[in-house]
Short mmCIF file of C-alpha atoms in Angstrom, two decimals:
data_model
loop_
_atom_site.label_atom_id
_atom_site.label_comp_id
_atom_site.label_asym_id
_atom_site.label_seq_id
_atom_site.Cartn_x
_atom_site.Cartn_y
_atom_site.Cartn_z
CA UNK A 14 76.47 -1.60 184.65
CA UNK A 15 78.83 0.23 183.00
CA UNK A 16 77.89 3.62 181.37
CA UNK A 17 78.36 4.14 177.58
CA UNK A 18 80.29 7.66 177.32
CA UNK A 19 78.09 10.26 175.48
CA UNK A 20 79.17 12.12 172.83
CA UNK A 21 78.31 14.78 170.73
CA UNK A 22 80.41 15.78 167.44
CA UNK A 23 79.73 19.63 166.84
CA UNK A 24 76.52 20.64 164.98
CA UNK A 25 77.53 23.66 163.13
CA UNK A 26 80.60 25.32 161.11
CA UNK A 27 80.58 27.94 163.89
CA UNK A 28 80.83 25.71 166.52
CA UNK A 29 83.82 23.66 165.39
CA UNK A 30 85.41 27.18 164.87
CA UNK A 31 84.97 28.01 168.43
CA UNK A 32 85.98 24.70 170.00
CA UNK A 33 89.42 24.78 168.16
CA UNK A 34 89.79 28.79 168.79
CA UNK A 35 89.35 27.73 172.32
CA UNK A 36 91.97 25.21 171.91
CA UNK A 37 93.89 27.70 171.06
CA UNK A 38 93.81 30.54 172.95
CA UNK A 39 94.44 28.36 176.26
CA UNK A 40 97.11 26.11 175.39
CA UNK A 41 100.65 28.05 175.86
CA UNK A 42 103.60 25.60 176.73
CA UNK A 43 101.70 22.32 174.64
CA UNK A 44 99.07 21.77 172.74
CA UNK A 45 97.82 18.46 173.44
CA UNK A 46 96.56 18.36 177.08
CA UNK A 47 94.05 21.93 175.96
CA UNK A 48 93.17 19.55 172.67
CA UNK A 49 91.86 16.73 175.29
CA UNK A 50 90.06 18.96 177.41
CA UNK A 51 87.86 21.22 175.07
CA UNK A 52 87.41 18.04 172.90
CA UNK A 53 87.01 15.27 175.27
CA UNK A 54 86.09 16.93 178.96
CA UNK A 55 84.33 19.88 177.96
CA UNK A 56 82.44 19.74 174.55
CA UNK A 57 82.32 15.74 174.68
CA UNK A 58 83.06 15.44 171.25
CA UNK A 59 84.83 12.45 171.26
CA UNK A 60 85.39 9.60 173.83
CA UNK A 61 89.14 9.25 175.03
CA UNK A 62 89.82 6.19 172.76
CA UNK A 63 88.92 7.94 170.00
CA UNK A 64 91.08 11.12 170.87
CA UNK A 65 93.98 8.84 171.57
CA UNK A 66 93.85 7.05 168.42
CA UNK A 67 93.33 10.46 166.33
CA UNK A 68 96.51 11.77 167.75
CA UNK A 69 98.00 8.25 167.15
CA UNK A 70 97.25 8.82 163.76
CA UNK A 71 98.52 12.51 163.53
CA UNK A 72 101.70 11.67 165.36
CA UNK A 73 102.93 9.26 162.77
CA UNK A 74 101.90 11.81 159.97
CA UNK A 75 104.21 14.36 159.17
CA UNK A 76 103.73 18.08 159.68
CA UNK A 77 102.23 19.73 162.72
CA UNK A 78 100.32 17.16 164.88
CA UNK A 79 97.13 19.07 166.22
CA UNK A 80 96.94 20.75 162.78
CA UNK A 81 97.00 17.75 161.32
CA UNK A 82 94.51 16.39 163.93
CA UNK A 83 91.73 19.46 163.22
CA UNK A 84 91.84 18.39 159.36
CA UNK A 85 91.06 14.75 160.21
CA UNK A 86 88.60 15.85 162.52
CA UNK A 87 87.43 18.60 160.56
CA UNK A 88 86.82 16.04 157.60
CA UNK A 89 85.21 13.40 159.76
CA UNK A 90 82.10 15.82 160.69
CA UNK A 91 82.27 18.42 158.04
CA UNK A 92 84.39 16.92 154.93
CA UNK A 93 86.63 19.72 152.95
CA UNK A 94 84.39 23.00 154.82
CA UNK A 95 84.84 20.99 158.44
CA UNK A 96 88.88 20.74 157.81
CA UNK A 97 89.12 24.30 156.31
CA UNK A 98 87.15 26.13 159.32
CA UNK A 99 89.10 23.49 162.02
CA UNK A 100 92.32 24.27 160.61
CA UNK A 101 91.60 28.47 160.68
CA UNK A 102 90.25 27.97 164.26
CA UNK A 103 93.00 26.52 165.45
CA UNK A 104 96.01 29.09 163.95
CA UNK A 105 93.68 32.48 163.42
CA UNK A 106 94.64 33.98 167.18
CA UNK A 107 98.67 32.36 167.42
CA UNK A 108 99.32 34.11 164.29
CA UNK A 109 97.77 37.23 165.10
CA UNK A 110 99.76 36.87 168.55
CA UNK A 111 103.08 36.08 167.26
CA UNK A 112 103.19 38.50 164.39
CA UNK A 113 102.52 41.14 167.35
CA UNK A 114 105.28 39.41 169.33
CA UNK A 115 107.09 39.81 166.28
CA UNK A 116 106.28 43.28 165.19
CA UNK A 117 107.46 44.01 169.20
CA UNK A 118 110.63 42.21 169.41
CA UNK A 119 111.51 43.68 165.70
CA UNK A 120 111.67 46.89 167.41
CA UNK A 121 113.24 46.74 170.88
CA UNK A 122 115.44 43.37 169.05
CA UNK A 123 119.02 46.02 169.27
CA UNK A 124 118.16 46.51 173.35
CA UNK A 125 120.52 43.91 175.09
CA UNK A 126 117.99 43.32 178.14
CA UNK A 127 115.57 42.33 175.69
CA UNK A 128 117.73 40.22 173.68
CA UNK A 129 119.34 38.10 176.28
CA UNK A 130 116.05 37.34 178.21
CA UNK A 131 114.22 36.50 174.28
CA UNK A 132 117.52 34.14 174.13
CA UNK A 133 117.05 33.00 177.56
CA UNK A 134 113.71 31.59 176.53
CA UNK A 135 114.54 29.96 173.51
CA UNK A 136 117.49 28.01 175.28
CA UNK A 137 114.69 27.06 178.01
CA UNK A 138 112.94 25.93 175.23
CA UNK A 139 116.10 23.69 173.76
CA UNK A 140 116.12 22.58 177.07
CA UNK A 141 112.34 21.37 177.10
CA UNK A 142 112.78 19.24 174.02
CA UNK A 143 115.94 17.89 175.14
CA UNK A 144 114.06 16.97 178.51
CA UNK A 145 111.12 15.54 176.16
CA UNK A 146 113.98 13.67 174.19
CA UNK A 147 115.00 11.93 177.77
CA UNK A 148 111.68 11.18 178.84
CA UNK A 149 110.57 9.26 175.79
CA UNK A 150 114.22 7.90 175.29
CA UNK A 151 113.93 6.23 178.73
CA UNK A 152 111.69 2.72 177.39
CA UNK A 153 114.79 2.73 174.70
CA UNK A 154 117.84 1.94 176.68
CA UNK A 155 117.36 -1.57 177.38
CA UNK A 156 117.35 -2.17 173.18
CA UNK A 157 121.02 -1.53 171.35
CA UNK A 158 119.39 -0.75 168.40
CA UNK A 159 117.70 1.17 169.41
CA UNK A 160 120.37 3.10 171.24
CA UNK A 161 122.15 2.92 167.87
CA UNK A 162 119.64 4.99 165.78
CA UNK A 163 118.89 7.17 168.12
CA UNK A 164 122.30 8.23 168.08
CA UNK A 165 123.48 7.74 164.64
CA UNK A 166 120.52 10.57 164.02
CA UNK A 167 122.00 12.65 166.97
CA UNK A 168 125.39 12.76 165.00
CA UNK A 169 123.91 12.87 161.50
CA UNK A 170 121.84 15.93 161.88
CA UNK A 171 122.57 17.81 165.44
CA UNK A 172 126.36 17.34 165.05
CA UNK A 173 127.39 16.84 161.65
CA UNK A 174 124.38 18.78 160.06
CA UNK A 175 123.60 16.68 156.89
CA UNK A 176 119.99 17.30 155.46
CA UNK A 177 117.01 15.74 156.36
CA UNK A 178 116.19 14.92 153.22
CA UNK A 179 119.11 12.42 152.80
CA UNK A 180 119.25 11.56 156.52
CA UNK A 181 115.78 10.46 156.96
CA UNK A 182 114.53 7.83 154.47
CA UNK A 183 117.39 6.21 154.71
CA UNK A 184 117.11 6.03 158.82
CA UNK A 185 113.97 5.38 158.36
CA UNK A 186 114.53 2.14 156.44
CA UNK A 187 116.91 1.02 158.30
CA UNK A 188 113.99 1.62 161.32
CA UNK A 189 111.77 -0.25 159.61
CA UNK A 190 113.81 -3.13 158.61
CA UNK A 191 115.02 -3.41 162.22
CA UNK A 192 111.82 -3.04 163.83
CA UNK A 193 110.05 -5.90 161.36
CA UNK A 194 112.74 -8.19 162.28
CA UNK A 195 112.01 -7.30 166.60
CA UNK A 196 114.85 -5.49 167.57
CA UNK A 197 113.38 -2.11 168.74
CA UNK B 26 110.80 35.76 144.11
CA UNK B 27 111.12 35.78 148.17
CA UNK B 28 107.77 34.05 148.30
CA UNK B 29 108.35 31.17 146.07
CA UNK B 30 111.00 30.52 147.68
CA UNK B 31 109.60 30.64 151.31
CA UNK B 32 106.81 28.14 149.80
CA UNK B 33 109.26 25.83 148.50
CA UNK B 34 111.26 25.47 151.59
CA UNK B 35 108.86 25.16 154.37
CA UNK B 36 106.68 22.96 151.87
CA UNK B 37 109.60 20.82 151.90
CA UNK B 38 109.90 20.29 155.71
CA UNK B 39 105.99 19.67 155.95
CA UNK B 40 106.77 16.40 154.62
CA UNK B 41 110.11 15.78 156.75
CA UNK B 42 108.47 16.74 159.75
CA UNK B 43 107.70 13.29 161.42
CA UNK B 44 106.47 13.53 165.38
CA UNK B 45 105.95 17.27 164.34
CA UNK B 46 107.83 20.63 164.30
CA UNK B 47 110.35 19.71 167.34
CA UNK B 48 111.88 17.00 165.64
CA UNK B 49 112.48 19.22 161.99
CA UNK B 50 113.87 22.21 164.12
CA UNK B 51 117.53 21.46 162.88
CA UNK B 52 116.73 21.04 159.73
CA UNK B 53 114.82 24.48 159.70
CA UNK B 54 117.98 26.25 161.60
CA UNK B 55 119.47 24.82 158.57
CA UNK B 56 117.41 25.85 156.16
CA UNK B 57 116.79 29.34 157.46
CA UNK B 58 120.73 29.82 158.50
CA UNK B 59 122.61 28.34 156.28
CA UNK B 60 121.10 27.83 153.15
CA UNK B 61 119.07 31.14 153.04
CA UNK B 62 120.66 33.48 155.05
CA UNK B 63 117.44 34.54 156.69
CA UNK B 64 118.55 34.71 160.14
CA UNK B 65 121.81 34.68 162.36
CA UNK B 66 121.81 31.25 164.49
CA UNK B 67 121.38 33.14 167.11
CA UNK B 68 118.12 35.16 165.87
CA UNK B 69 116.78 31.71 164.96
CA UNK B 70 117.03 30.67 168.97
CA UNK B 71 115.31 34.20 169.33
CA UNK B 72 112.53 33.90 166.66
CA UNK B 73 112.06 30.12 168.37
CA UNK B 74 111.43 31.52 171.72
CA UNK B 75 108.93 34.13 170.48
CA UNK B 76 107.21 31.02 169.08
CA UNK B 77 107.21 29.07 172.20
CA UNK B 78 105.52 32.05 174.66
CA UNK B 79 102.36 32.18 171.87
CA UNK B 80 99.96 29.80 172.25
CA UNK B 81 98.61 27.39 169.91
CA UNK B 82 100.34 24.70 168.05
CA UNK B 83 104.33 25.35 168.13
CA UNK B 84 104.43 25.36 164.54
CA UNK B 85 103.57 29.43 164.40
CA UNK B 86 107.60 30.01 164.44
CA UNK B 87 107.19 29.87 160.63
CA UNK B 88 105.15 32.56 160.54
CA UNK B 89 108.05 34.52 162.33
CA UNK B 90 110.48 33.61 159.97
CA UNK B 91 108.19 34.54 156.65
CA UNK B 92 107.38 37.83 158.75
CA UNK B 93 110.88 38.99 159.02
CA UNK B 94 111.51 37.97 155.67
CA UNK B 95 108.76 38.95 153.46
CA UNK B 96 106.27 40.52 155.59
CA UNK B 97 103.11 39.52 156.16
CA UNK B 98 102.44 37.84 152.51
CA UNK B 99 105.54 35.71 153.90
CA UNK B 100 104.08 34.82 157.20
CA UNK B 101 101.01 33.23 155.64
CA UNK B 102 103.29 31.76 152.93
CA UNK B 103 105.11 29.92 155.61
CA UNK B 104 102.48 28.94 157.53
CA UNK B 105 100.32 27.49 154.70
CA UNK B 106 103.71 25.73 153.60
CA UNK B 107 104.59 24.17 156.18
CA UNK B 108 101.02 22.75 156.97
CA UNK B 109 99.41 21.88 153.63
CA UNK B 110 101.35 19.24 152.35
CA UNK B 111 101.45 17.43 155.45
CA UNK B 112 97.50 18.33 155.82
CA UNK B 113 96.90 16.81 152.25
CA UNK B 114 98.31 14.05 153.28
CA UNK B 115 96.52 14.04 156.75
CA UNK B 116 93.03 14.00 154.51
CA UNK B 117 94.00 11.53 152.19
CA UNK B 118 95.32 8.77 154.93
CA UNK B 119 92.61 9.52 158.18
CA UNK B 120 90.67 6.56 156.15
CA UNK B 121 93.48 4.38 155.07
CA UNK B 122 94.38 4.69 158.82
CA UNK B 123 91.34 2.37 160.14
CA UNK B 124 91.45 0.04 157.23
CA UNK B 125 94.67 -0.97 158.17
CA UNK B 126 94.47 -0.92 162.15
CA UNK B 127 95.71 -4.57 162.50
CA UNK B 128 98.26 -4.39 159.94
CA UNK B 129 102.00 -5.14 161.33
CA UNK B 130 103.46 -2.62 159.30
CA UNK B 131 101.77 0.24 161.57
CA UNK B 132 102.75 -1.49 164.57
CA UNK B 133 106.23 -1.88 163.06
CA UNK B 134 106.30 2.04 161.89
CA UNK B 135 105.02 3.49 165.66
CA UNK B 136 108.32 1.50 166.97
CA UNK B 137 110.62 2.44 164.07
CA UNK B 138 110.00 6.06 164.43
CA UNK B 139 110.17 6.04 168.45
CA UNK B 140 114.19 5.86 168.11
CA UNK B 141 114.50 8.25 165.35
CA UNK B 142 112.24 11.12 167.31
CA UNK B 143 114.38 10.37 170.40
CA UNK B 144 117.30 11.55 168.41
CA UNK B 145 116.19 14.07 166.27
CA UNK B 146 114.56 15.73 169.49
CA UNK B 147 118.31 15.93 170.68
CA UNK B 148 119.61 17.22 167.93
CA UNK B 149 117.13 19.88 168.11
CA UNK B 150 118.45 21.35 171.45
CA UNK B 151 121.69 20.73 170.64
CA UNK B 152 121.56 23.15 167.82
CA UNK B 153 119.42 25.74 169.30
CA UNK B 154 121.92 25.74 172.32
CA UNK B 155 124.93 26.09 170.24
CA UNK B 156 124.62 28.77 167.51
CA UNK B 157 128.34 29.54 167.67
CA UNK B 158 130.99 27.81 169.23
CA UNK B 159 129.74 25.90 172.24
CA UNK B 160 129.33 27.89 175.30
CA UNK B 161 128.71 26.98 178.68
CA UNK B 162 126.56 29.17 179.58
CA UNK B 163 123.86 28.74 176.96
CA UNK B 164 124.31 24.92 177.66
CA UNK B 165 124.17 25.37 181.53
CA UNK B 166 120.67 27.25 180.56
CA UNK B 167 119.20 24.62 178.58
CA UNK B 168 120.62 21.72 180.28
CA UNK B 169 119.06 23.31 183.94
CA UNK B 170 115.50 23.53 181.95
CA UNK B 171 115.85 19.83 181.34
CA UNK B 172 116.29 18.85 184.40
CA UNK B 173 113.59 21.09 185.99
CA UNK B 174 111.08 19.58 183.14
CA UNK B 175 112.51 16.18 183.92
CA UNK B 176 112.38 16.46 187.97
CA UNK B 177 109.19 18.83 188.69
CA UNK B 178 105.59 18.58 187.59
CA UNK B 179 105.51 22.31 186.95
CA UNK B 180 103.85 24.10 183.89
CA UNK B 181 106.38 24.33 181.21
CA UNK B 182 105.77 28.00 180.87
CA UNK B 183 107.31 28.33 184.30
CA UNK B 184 110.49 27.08 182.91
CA UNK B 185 110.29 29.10 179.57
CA UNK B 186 110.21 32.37 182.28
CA UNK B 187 112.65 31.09 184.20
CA UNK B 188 115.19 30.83 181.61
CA UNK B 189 114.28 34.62 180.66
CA UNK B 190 115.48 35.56 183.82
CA UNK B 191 118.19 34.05 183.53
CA UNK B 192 119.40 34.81 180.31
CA UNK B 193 120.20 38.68 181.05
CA UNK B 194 121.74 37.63 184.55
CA UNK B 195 124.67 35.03 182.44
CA UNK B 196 125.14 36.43 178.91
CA UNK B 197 125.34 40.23 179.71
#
């Protein structure tokens, strides 16, 4: 017999507050694993379908992903309040944190130690999301159109630096068309 | 008015940002370099890094950029910019969402975006690792934290620090 996960959605305003702060506050270098835990592992307050399907959701939506994902959440339990107090849970200690960073670097910014090892760390970063790039471009090479987009957007906006704004719908239609007719 | 402007801006890439901040990062080099003259290139790659060693959702980098330019009435300009259009529109479609789980076209958008991140993810590190002309050594960097991400199971983090070491050791 198989058992039927239980959950429990958060009872209170405070307590939604606390389960995204603790999101949060744990999750340096990605969001998303620290999202699964509290929510799914720790607090149980969704199953793992319905956490995969709520970042499915958020991942198609523009703007930040787990912000987007503590609104829908937010709404689901709470309505407006729920996705006001997620949302504030969720950024209230990274912005205090990075403003401090901020305020720091600001100050010691002209020191050339500090400068190269803050630059350091940002190109480690580049590096990440170029690794990221490879790792979900990997189930793409075996489809030419694939391969085509992907780099027509590489040379629209990393090399020849056109806007997003132009460079996006119209990629995007040309996505869509493709994709309706199988190709990706 | 610096503020306006900071809310028009980052409003503007809520709505481009599709698979989240990575993939709008060279449009917001763009927007923050070139068109505004906020920040040198290379600041930006600075005032990105800052935003990667905070924790919490990577999208706090706007908050940076408003800081530096307006304070902090322009870091919570910025960060209410960039994430309430796109959290507007979050509210309004979590129930269209369901209705429409069988629907092709949402089977047909997951695999229309998929290329588009792919490349837009590139383009990101390309332009974060080239602020001026290209330069080995900032390559070299980011092309060595690829392939440790790529190879290894270890914590990003790791990576981030091990790129701060050796930034001082190849660019000074």
């Amino acid at each position: 017999m198989q058992e039927k996960p239980q959950v429990h959605p958060p009872r209170t305003l405070f307590e939604l507050f606390t389960g995204f702060l603790a999101i949060s506050a744990r999750s340096f270098g990605g969001v998303l694993p620290w999202a699964h835990r509290t929510m799914v592992e720790e607090r149980r307050w969704l199953t793992p379908q319905d956490f995969a399907e709520t970042i499915g959701l958020c991942q198609f939506l523009p703007g930040p992903n787990i912000g987007n994902a503590s609104i829908v959440l937010g709404k689901r339990w709470f309505g407006l309040r729920g996705a006001i107090v997620a949302f504030l849970g969720l950024v209230a200690l990274p912005f205090v944190w990075v403003i401090a960073l901020g305020v720091l670097y600001l100050d010691y910014a002209t020191n050339p130690t500090v400068n190269a090892v803050v630059t350091g760390v940002g190109l480690a970063g580049a590096g990440l999301l170029v690794g990221t790039a490879i790792k979900l471009g990997r189930d793409l090479v075996r489809k030419p159109a694939a391969l085509a987009l992907l780099g027509a957007c590489f040379l629209a906006v990393g090399l020849a630096r056109q806007p997003m704004y132009l460079v996006l719908p119209v990629a995007l239609a040309i996505a869509l068309f493709a994709a309706r007719r199988g190709w990706l | 008015m610096i503020l306006l402007e900071i809310l028009f801006w980052f409003a503007l890439l809520s709505l481009l940002a599709f698979g989240g901040m990575p993939a709008v990062m060279p449009e917001m080099q763009r927007l923050v370099v070139d068109v505004n003259g906020w920040a040198t290139a290379e600041e930006f790659i600075q005032l990105f890094a800052l935003g990667q060693a905070a924790p919490g959702p990577n999208v706090l980098i706007v908050s940076l950029i408003g800081w530096k330019v307006a304070g902090l009435a322009g870091a919570l300009v910025a960060l209410f910019a960039v994430c309430g259009p796109s959290a507007a529109l979050a509210w309004w479609v979590a129930g269209l969402w369901e209705r429409f789980k069988d629907s092709p076209w949402r089977h047909a958008i997951g695999r229309a975006i998929a290329p588009l991140l792919v490349g837009l993810f590139l383009s990101s590190g390309y332009v974060l690792a080239t602020p001026g002309a290209p330069d080995w050594r900032l390559w070299l960097i980011t092309g060595a934290a690829a392939a440790a991400y790529l190879a290894t199971k270890v914590n990003p983090l790791w990576i981030l620090a091990a790129g701060g070491l050796a930034g001082p050791l190849l660019l000074n």
